[in-house]
Amino acid sequence: MKSVAMAYYNGAKYIDEQIRSILANMEDTDELIISVDDASDGSETILQNWAQNDPRIRIIKGPGKGVVKNFENAFRHCRGDIIFLSDQDDVWKKNKMIKIQQAFEDPKVMAVVHDAQIVDEKLSSLNETTFEWRDSKAGFWKNMKKNSYIGCCMAVRRSALKRILPIPDNIWIHDQWIGLLAEQLGKVVFIEEPLIYYRRHGGNVTELTHGSITSMIKKRYHMIMEINRRVKEWSEHDKQNQRHIEKP
């Protein structure tokens, strides 16, 4: 079973096209979890119609605390062994889930990232891919400096999420957090094939631009500190379990 986790916020304009492209990838046993922070743009009816007509879709109430906590909420409701992250305004290519599932056949793989064609709101190419834009590749310090982990291009193994969640409150971006911790848990595979159309328009929740230098330094500091803290927690937890096993 595979799950798709979507964090939703007033996405009426593109949600039909996105859901249709996701369902075209899914098998009967898969699920699409849509965590809804707000659907006051008239999209509540759209979402409910989809859920009523396809049992693979589940609509859940979001926490209303921003995109990171909304994704975390979606993750907690997923039941699949592999969890795909999804934005509300892109379009998936038909071979996306199959290509990614093949990469997870290696049990050491904890997360997968694929390339994406950057397009405008009408799906016209902007002549660049996300891998080109971000110089995408694995590596902790590489991705701390310039993040390759774009959520809508990612999937993560459920067993990894058990250690990645909860996401600390001072972490501003969920996908970089997931990718960097997945590197600590095992392998991350980068697929150099655009498997979605990554739509950029005036209403994107995330933008292609950066904040101030001070803001960027602060965010990276928090990321490093929280990752170190989480890895230390794993180590202590594993040591305690080992002592428990060895105790006569």
mmCIF file of C-alpha atoms in Angstrom:
data_model
loop_
_atom_site.group_PDB
_atom_site.id
_atom_site.type_symbol
_atom_site.label_atom_id
_atom_site.label_comp_id
_atom_site.label_asym_id
_atom_site.label_seq_id
_atom_site.Cartn_x
_atom_site.Cartn_y
_atom_site.Cartn_z
ATOM 1 C CA MET A 1 0.000 0.000 0.000
ATOM 2 C CA LYS A 2 1.191 3.503 -0.850
ATOM 3 C CA SER A 3 0.000 6.837 0.522
ATOM 4 C CA VAL A 4 0.004 10.345 -0.899
ATOM 5 C CA ALA A 5 0.079 13.152 1.683
ATOM 6 C CA MET A 6 -1.205 16.543 0.561
ATOM 7 C CA ALA A 7 -1.275 19.732 2.636
ATOM 8 C CA TYR A 8 -4.161 21.800 1.306
ATOM 9 C CA TYR A 9 -4.949 25.514 1.580
ATOM 10 C CA ASN A 10 -7.469 27.253 -0.715
ATOM 11 C CA GLY A 11 -6.319 25.570 -3.908
ATOM 12 C CA ALA A 12 -9.547 25.578 -5.942
ATOM 13 C CA LYS A 13 -7.927 26.754 -9.176
ATOM 14 C CA TYR A 14 -5.713 23.722 -9.791
ATOM 15 C CA ILE A 15 -6.856 20.977 -7.427
ATOM 16 C CA ASP A 16 -9.025 19.079 -9.944
ATOM 17 C CA GLU A 17 -6.122 18.671 -12.350
ATOM 18 C CA GLN A 18 -3.737 17.633 -9.582
ATOM 19 C CA ILE A 19 -6.059 15.045 -8.030
ATOM 20 C CA ARG A 20 -6.807 13.565 -11.439
ATOM 21 C CA SER A 21 -3.100 13.142 -12.175
ATOM 22 C CA ILE A 22 -2.459 11.533 -8.770
ATOM 23 C CA LEU A 23 -5.324 9.060 -9.085
ATOM 24 C CA ALA A 24 -4.045 8.027 -12.532
ATOM 25 C CA ASN A 25 -0.858 6.841 -10.765
ATOM 26 C CA MET A 26 -2.554 4.997 -7.919
ATOM 27 C CA GLU A 27 -3.646 1.397 -7.495
ATOM 28 C CA ASP A 28 -6.940 0.406 -5.869
ATOM 29 C CA THR A 29 -5.269 -0.223 -2.507
ATOM 30 C CA ASP A 30 -3.488 3.159 -2.367
ATOM 31 C CA GLU A 31 -4.751 6.279 -0.618
ATOM 32 C CA LEU A 32 -4.672 10.059 -1.011
ATOM 33 C CA ILE A 33 -4.777 11.932 2.308
ATOM 34 C CA ILE A 34 -5.691 15.619 1.990
ATOM 35 C CA SER A 35 -5.183 17.651 5.164
ATOM 36 C CA VAL A 36 -7.264 20.799 4.749
ATOM 37 C CA ASP A 37 -6.261 23.944 6.622
ATOM 38 C CA ASP A 38 -8.729 26.103 4.688
ATOM 39 C CA ALA A 39 -11.125 25.609 1.781
ATOM 40 C CA SER A 40 -13.043 28.879 2.007
ATOM 41 C CA ASP A 41 -12.334 29.674 -1.659
ATOM 42 C CA GLY A 42 -15.206 27.426 -2.707
ATOM 43 C CA SER A 43 -13.088 24.291 -2.920
ATOM 44 C CA GLU A 44 -14.731 22.453 -0.006
ATOM 45 C CA THR A 45 -17.416 21.156 -2.352
ATOM 46 C CA ILE A 46 -14.800 20.137 -4.917
ATOM 47 C CA LEU A 47 -12.882 18.121 -2.332
ATOM 48 C CA GLN A 48 -15.977 16.467 -0.892
ATOM 49 C CA ASN A 49 -17.175 15.474 -4.376
ATOM 50 C CA TRP A 50 -13.851 13.794 -5.075
ATOM 51 C CA ALA A 51 -13.925 11.948 -1.729
ATOM 52 C CA GLN A 52 -17.509 10.791 -2.236
ATOM 53 C CA ASN A 53 -16.728 9.396 -5.676
ATOM 54 C CA ASP A 54 -13.398 7.710 -4.960
ATOM 55 C CA PRO A 55 -12.853 5.708 -1.739
ATOM 56 C CA ARG A 56 -9.077 6.126 -2.045
ATOM 57 C CA ILE A 57 -9.407 9.794 -1.061
ATOM 58 C CA ARG A 58 -9.694 10.844 2.585
ATOM 59 C CA ILE A 59 -10.254 14.460 3.598
ATOM 60 C CA ILE A 60 -9.087 15.366 7.108
ATOM 61 C CA LYS A 61 -9.176 18.597 9.060
ATOM 62 C CA GLY A 62 -5.828 20.399 9.220
ATOM 63 C CA PRO A 63 -4.391 21.955 12.394
ATOM 64 C CA GLY A 64 -4.424 25.497 10.973
ATOM 65 C CA LYS A 65 -0.803 26.135 11.980
ATOM 66 C CA GLY A 66 0.892 26.529 8.607
ATOM 67 C CA VAL A 67 2.184 24.240 5.879
ATOM 68 C CA VAL A 68 4.738 22.300 7.988
ATOM 69 C CA LYS A 69 2.226 21.231 10.634
ATOM 70 C CA ASN A 70 -0.375 20.592 7.943
ATOM 71 C CA PHE A 71 1.962 18.125 6.212
ATOM 72 C CA GLU A 72 2.790 16.525 9.546
ATOM 73 C CA ASN A 73 -0.928 16.059 10.152
ATOM 74 C CA ALA A 74 -1.318 14.376 6.753
ATOM 75 C CA PHE A 75 1.669 12.082 7.460
ATOM 76 C CA ARG A 76 0.128 10.905 10.739
ATOM 77 C CA HIS A 77 -2.988 9.722 8.894
ATOM 78 C CA CYS A 78 -1.101 7.811 6.196
ATOM 79 C CA ARG A 79 -1.143 4.013 6.330
ATOM 80 C CA GLY A 80 1.106 3.150 3.381
ATOM 81 C CA ASP A 81 4.641 1.755 3.526
ATOM 82 C CA ILE A 82 5.783 4.473 1.120
ATOM 83 C CA ILE A 83 4.506 8.017 1.540
ATOM 84 C CA PHE A 84 4.559 10.483 -1.365
ATOM 85 C CA LEU A 85 4.451 14.213 -0.642
ATOM 86 C CA SER A 86 2.218 16.312 -2.878
ATOM 87 C CA ASP A 87 1.471 19.970 -3.423
ATOM 88 C CA GLN A 88 -2.020 21.039 -4.481
ATOM 89 C CA ASP A 89 -1.180 22.740 -7.778
ATOM 90 C CA ASP A 90 1.221 20.544 -9.765
ATOM 91 C CA VAL A 91 0.549 17.752 -12.272
ATOM 92 C CA TRP A 92 2.025 14.271 -11.929
ATOM 93 C CA LYS A 93 3.271 12.292 -14.914
ATOM 94 C CA LYS A 94 1.748 8.837 -15.249
ATOM 95 C CA ASN A 95 4.923 6.897 -14.445
ATOM 96 C CA LYS A 96 5.825 8.774 -11.247
ATOM 97 C CA MET A 97 4.753 6.271 -8.597
ATOM 98 C CA ILE A 98 6.124 3.262 -10.473
ATOM 99 C CA LYS A 99 9.546 4.862 -10.954
ATOM 100 C CA ILE A 100 9.790 5.819 -7.302
ATOM 101 C CA GLN A 101 8.522 2.476 -6.025
ATOM 102 C CA GLN A 102 11.292 0.738 -7.988
ATOM 103 C CA ALA A 103 13.912 2.800 -6.127
ATOM 104 C CA PHE A 104 12.474 1.655 -2.785
ATOM 105 C CA GLU A 105 13.104 -1.987 -3.697
ATOM 106 C CA ASP A 106 16.495 -1.414 -2.083
ATOM 107 C CA PRO A 107 15.724 -1.725 1.668
ATOM 108 C CA LYS A 108 18.486 0.759 2.513
ATOM 109 C CA VAL A 109 16.681 3.558 0.668
ATOM 110 C CA MET A 110 14.878 5.851 3.105
ATOM 111 C CA ALA A 111 13.820 8.624 0.714
ATOM 112 C CA VAL A 112 13.640 9.347 -3.010
ATOM 113 C CA VAL A 113 13.807 12.684 -4.818
ATOM 114 C CA HIS A 114 13.044 13.132 -8.514
ATOM 115 C CA ASP A 115 13.524 15.939 -11.000
ATOM 116 C CA ALA A 116 10.600 18.121 -12.120
ATOM 117 C CA GLN A 117 9.873 20.304 -15.114
ATOM 118 C CA ILE A 118 9.256 23.893 -13.965
ATOM 119 C CA VAL A 119 6.206 25.317 -15.753
ATOM 120 C CA ASP A 120 3.948 28.362 -15.593
ATOM 121 C CA GLU A 121 0.288 28.327 -14.570
ATOM 122 C CA LYS A 122 -0.720 27.030 -18.038
ATOM 123 C CA LEU A 123 1.861 24.209 -17.850
ATOM 124 C CA SER A 124 4.124 25.855 -20.423
ATOM 125 C CA SER A 125 7.779 25.016 -19.830
ATOM 126 C CA LEU A 126 10.010 27.653 -18.234
ATOM 127 C CA ASN A 127 13.039 25.821 -19.691
ATOM 128 C CA GLU A 128 14.465 24.709 -16.376
ATOM 129 C CA THR A 129 14.112 21.711 -14.088
ATOM 130 C CA THR A 130 14.275 21.648 -10.311
ATOM 131 C CA PHE A 131 17.545 19.664 -10.416
ATOM 132 C CA GLU A 132 19.096 22.358 -12.606
ATOM 133 C CA TRP A 133 17.719 25.117 -10.395
ATOM 134 C CA ARG A 134 18.918 23.579 -7.131
ATOM 135 C CA ASP A 135 22.007 21.685 -8.370
ATOM 136 C CA SER A 136 20.345 18.666 -6.792
ATOM 137 C CA LYS A 137 22.321 15.802 -5.263
ATOM 138 C CA ALA A 138 22.764 14.049 -1.942
ATOM 139 C CA GLY A 139 25.018 15.247 0.864
ATOM 140 C CA PHE A 140 24.259 16.763 4.261
ATOM 141 C CA TRP A 141 26.308 19.949 3.970
ATOM 142 C CA LYS A 142 25.430 20.421 0.317
ATOM 143 C CA ASN A 143 21.746 20.384 1.206
ATOM 144 C CA MET A 144 22.232 22.515 4.274
ATOM 145 C CA LYS A 145 23.781 25.201 2.073
ATOM 146 C CA LYS A 146 21.506 24.806 -0.959
ATOM 147 C CA ASN A 147 18.497 22.564 -0.413
ATOM 148 C CA SER A 148 17.709 19.888 -3.020
ATOM 149 C CA TYR A 149 14.794 18.459 -1.061
ATOM 150 C CA ILE A 150 11.635 19.795 -2.688
ATOM 151 C CA GLY A 151 8.649 18.145 -1.050
ATOM 152 C CA CYS A 152 6.431 17.667 -4.091
ATOM 153 C CA CYS A 153 9.311 15.696 -5.659
ATOM 154 C CA MET A 154 9.841 13.418 -2.669
ATOM 155 C CA ALA A 155 8.725 10.132 -1.161
ATOM 156 C CA VAL A 156 9.785 8.679 2.165
ATOM 157 C CA ARG A 157 9.661 5.244 3.746
ATOM 158 C CA ARG A 158 7.111 4.982 6.544
ATOM 159 C CA SER A 159 9.678 3.479 8.926
ATOM 160 C CA ALA A 160 11.805 6.634 8.508
ATOM 161 C CA LEU A 161 8.879 8.884 9.408
ATOM 162 C CA LYS A 162 8.684 7.194 12.808
ATOM 163 C CA ARG A 163 11.982 8.913 13.617
ATOM 164 C CA ILE A 164 11.487 12.099 11.608
ATOM 165 C CA LEU A 165 8.232 13.065 13.347
ATOM 166 C CA PRO A 166 7.375 15.202 15.174
ATOM 167 C CA ILE A 167 8.849 18.145 13.271
ATOM 168 C CA PRO A 168 10.131 20.740 15.772
ATOM 169 C CA ASP A 169 8.200 24.003 15.950
ATOM 170 C CA ASN A 170 11.230 26.095 14.949
ATOM 171 C CA ILE A 171 11.794 24.173 11.708
ATOM 172 C CA TRP A 172 10.338 26.298 8.927
ATOM 173 C CA ILE A 173 10.541 23.777 6.071
ATOM 174 C CA HIS A 174 9.430 20.149 6.273
ATOM 175 C CA ASP A 175 11.074 18.759 3.134
ATOM 176 C CA GLN A 176 14.636 19.767 3.983
ATOM 177 C CA TRP A 177 14.139 18.362 7.498
ATOM 178 C CA ILE A 178 12.897 15.044 6.086
ATOM 179 C CA GLY A 179 15.650 14.798 3.487
ATOM 180 C CA LEU A 180 18.530 15.601 5.837
ATOM 181 C CA LEU A 181 17.317 13.140 8.469
ATOM 182 C CA ALA A 182 16.721 10.457 5.822
ATOM 183 C CA GLU A 183 20.409 10.797 4.932
ATOM 184 C CA GLN A 184 21.246 9.931 8.559
ATOM 185 C CA LEU A 185 19.002 6.861 8.458
ATOM 186 C CA GLY A 186 20.113 5.313 5.179
ATOM 187 C CA LYS A 187 20.310 6.076 1.459
ATOM 188 C CA VAL A 188 18.568 8.818 -0.502
ATOM 189 C CA VAL A 189 18.114 8.215 -4.226
ATOM 190 C CA PHE A 190 17.958 11.067 -6.759
ATOM 191 C CA ILE A 191 16.078 10.176 -9.964
ATOM 192 C CA GLU A 192 17.225 12.351 -12.846
ATOM 193 C CA GLU A 193 13.920 12.263 -14.698
ATOM 194 C CA PRO A 194 11.230 14.959 -14.447
ATOM 195 C CA LEU A 195 8.208 13.111 -13.034
ATOM 196 C CA ILE A 196 5.911 16.091 -12.423
ATOM 197 C CA TYR A 197 5.107 19.478 -13.878
ATOM 198 C CA TYR A 198 6.131 21.875 -11.089
ATOM 199 C CA ARG A 199 3.746 24.772 -11.501
ATOM 200 C CA ARG A 200 4.826 28.298 -10.494
ATOM 201 C CA HIS A 201 2.210 31.032 -10.228
ATOM 202 C CA GLY A 202 1.306 34.016 -8.095
ATOM 203 C CA GLY A 203 -0.427 31.922 -5.446
ATOM 204 C CA ASN A 204 2.345 29.469 -4.554
ATOM 205 C CA VAL A 205 2.780 28.845 -0.835
ATOM 206 C CA THR A 206 6.537 28.470 -1.369
ATOM 207 C CA GLU A 207 8.506 30.808 -3.603
ATOM 208 C CA LEU A 208 11.693 30.538 -5.638
ATOM 209 C CA THR A 209 13.285 33.477 -3.820
ATOM 210 C CA HIS A 210 15.137 33.517 -0.478
ATOM 211 C CA GLY A 211 14.844 35.666 2.632
ATOM 212 C CA SER A 212 17.512 37.942 4.051
ATOM 213 C CA ILE A 213 21.019 36.675 4.861
ATOM 214 C CA THR A 214 20.267 36.976 8.577
ATOM 215 C CA SER A 215 17.065 34.981 8.189
ATOM 216 C CA MET A 216 18.813 32.261 6.174
ATOM 217 C CA ILE A 217 21.617 31.910 8.753
ATOM 218 C CA LYS A 218 19.105 31.693 11.596
ATOM 219 C CA LYS A 219 17.060 29.029 9.812
ATOM 220 C CA ARG A 220 20.133 26.922 9.068
ATOM 221 C CA TYR A 221 21.315 27.227 12.664
ATOM 222 C CA HIS A 222 17.983 25.931 13.938
ATOM 223 C CA MET A 223 18.046 23.112 11.366
ATOM 224 C CA ILE A 224 21.532 21.941 12.394
ATOM 225 C CA MET A 225 20.773 22.136 16.108
ATOM 226 C CA GLU A 226 17.478 20.262 15.825
ATOM 227 C CA ILE A 227 18.949 17.558 13.591
ATOM 228 C CA ASN A 228 21.808 17.005 16.041
ATOM 229 C CA ARG A 229 19.294 16.830 18.894
ATOM 230 C CA ARG A 230 17.096 14.321 17.035
ATOM 231 C CA VAL A 231 20.017 12.059 16.056
ATOM 232 C CA LYS A 232 21.191 12.084 19.683
ATOM 233 C CA GLU A 233 17.689 11.087 20.785
ATOM 234 C CA TRP A 234 17.765 8.145 18.341
ATOM 235 C CA SER A 235 21.134 7.041 19.705
ATOM 236 C CA GLU A 236 19.987 7.184 23.328
ATOM 237 C CA HIS A 237 16.761 5.366 22.513
ATOM 238 C CA ASP A 238 18.602 2.599 20.655
ATOM 239 C CA LYS A 239 21.099 2.197 23.523
ATOM 240 C CA GLN A 240 18.269 1.853 26.039
ATOM 241 C CA ASN A 241 16.576 -0.769 23.869
ATOM 242 C CA GLN A 242 19.829 -2.685 23.534
ATOM 243 C CA ARG A 243 20.373 -2.668 27.331
ATOM 244 C CA HIS A 244 16.826 -3.898 27.803
ATOM 245 C CA ILE A 245 17.437 -6.761 25.366
ATOM 246 C CA GLU A 246 20.734 -7.727 27.018
ATOM 247 C CA LYS A 247 19.379 -7.525 30.562
ATOM 248 C CA PRO A 248 19.174 -11.067 32.061
#
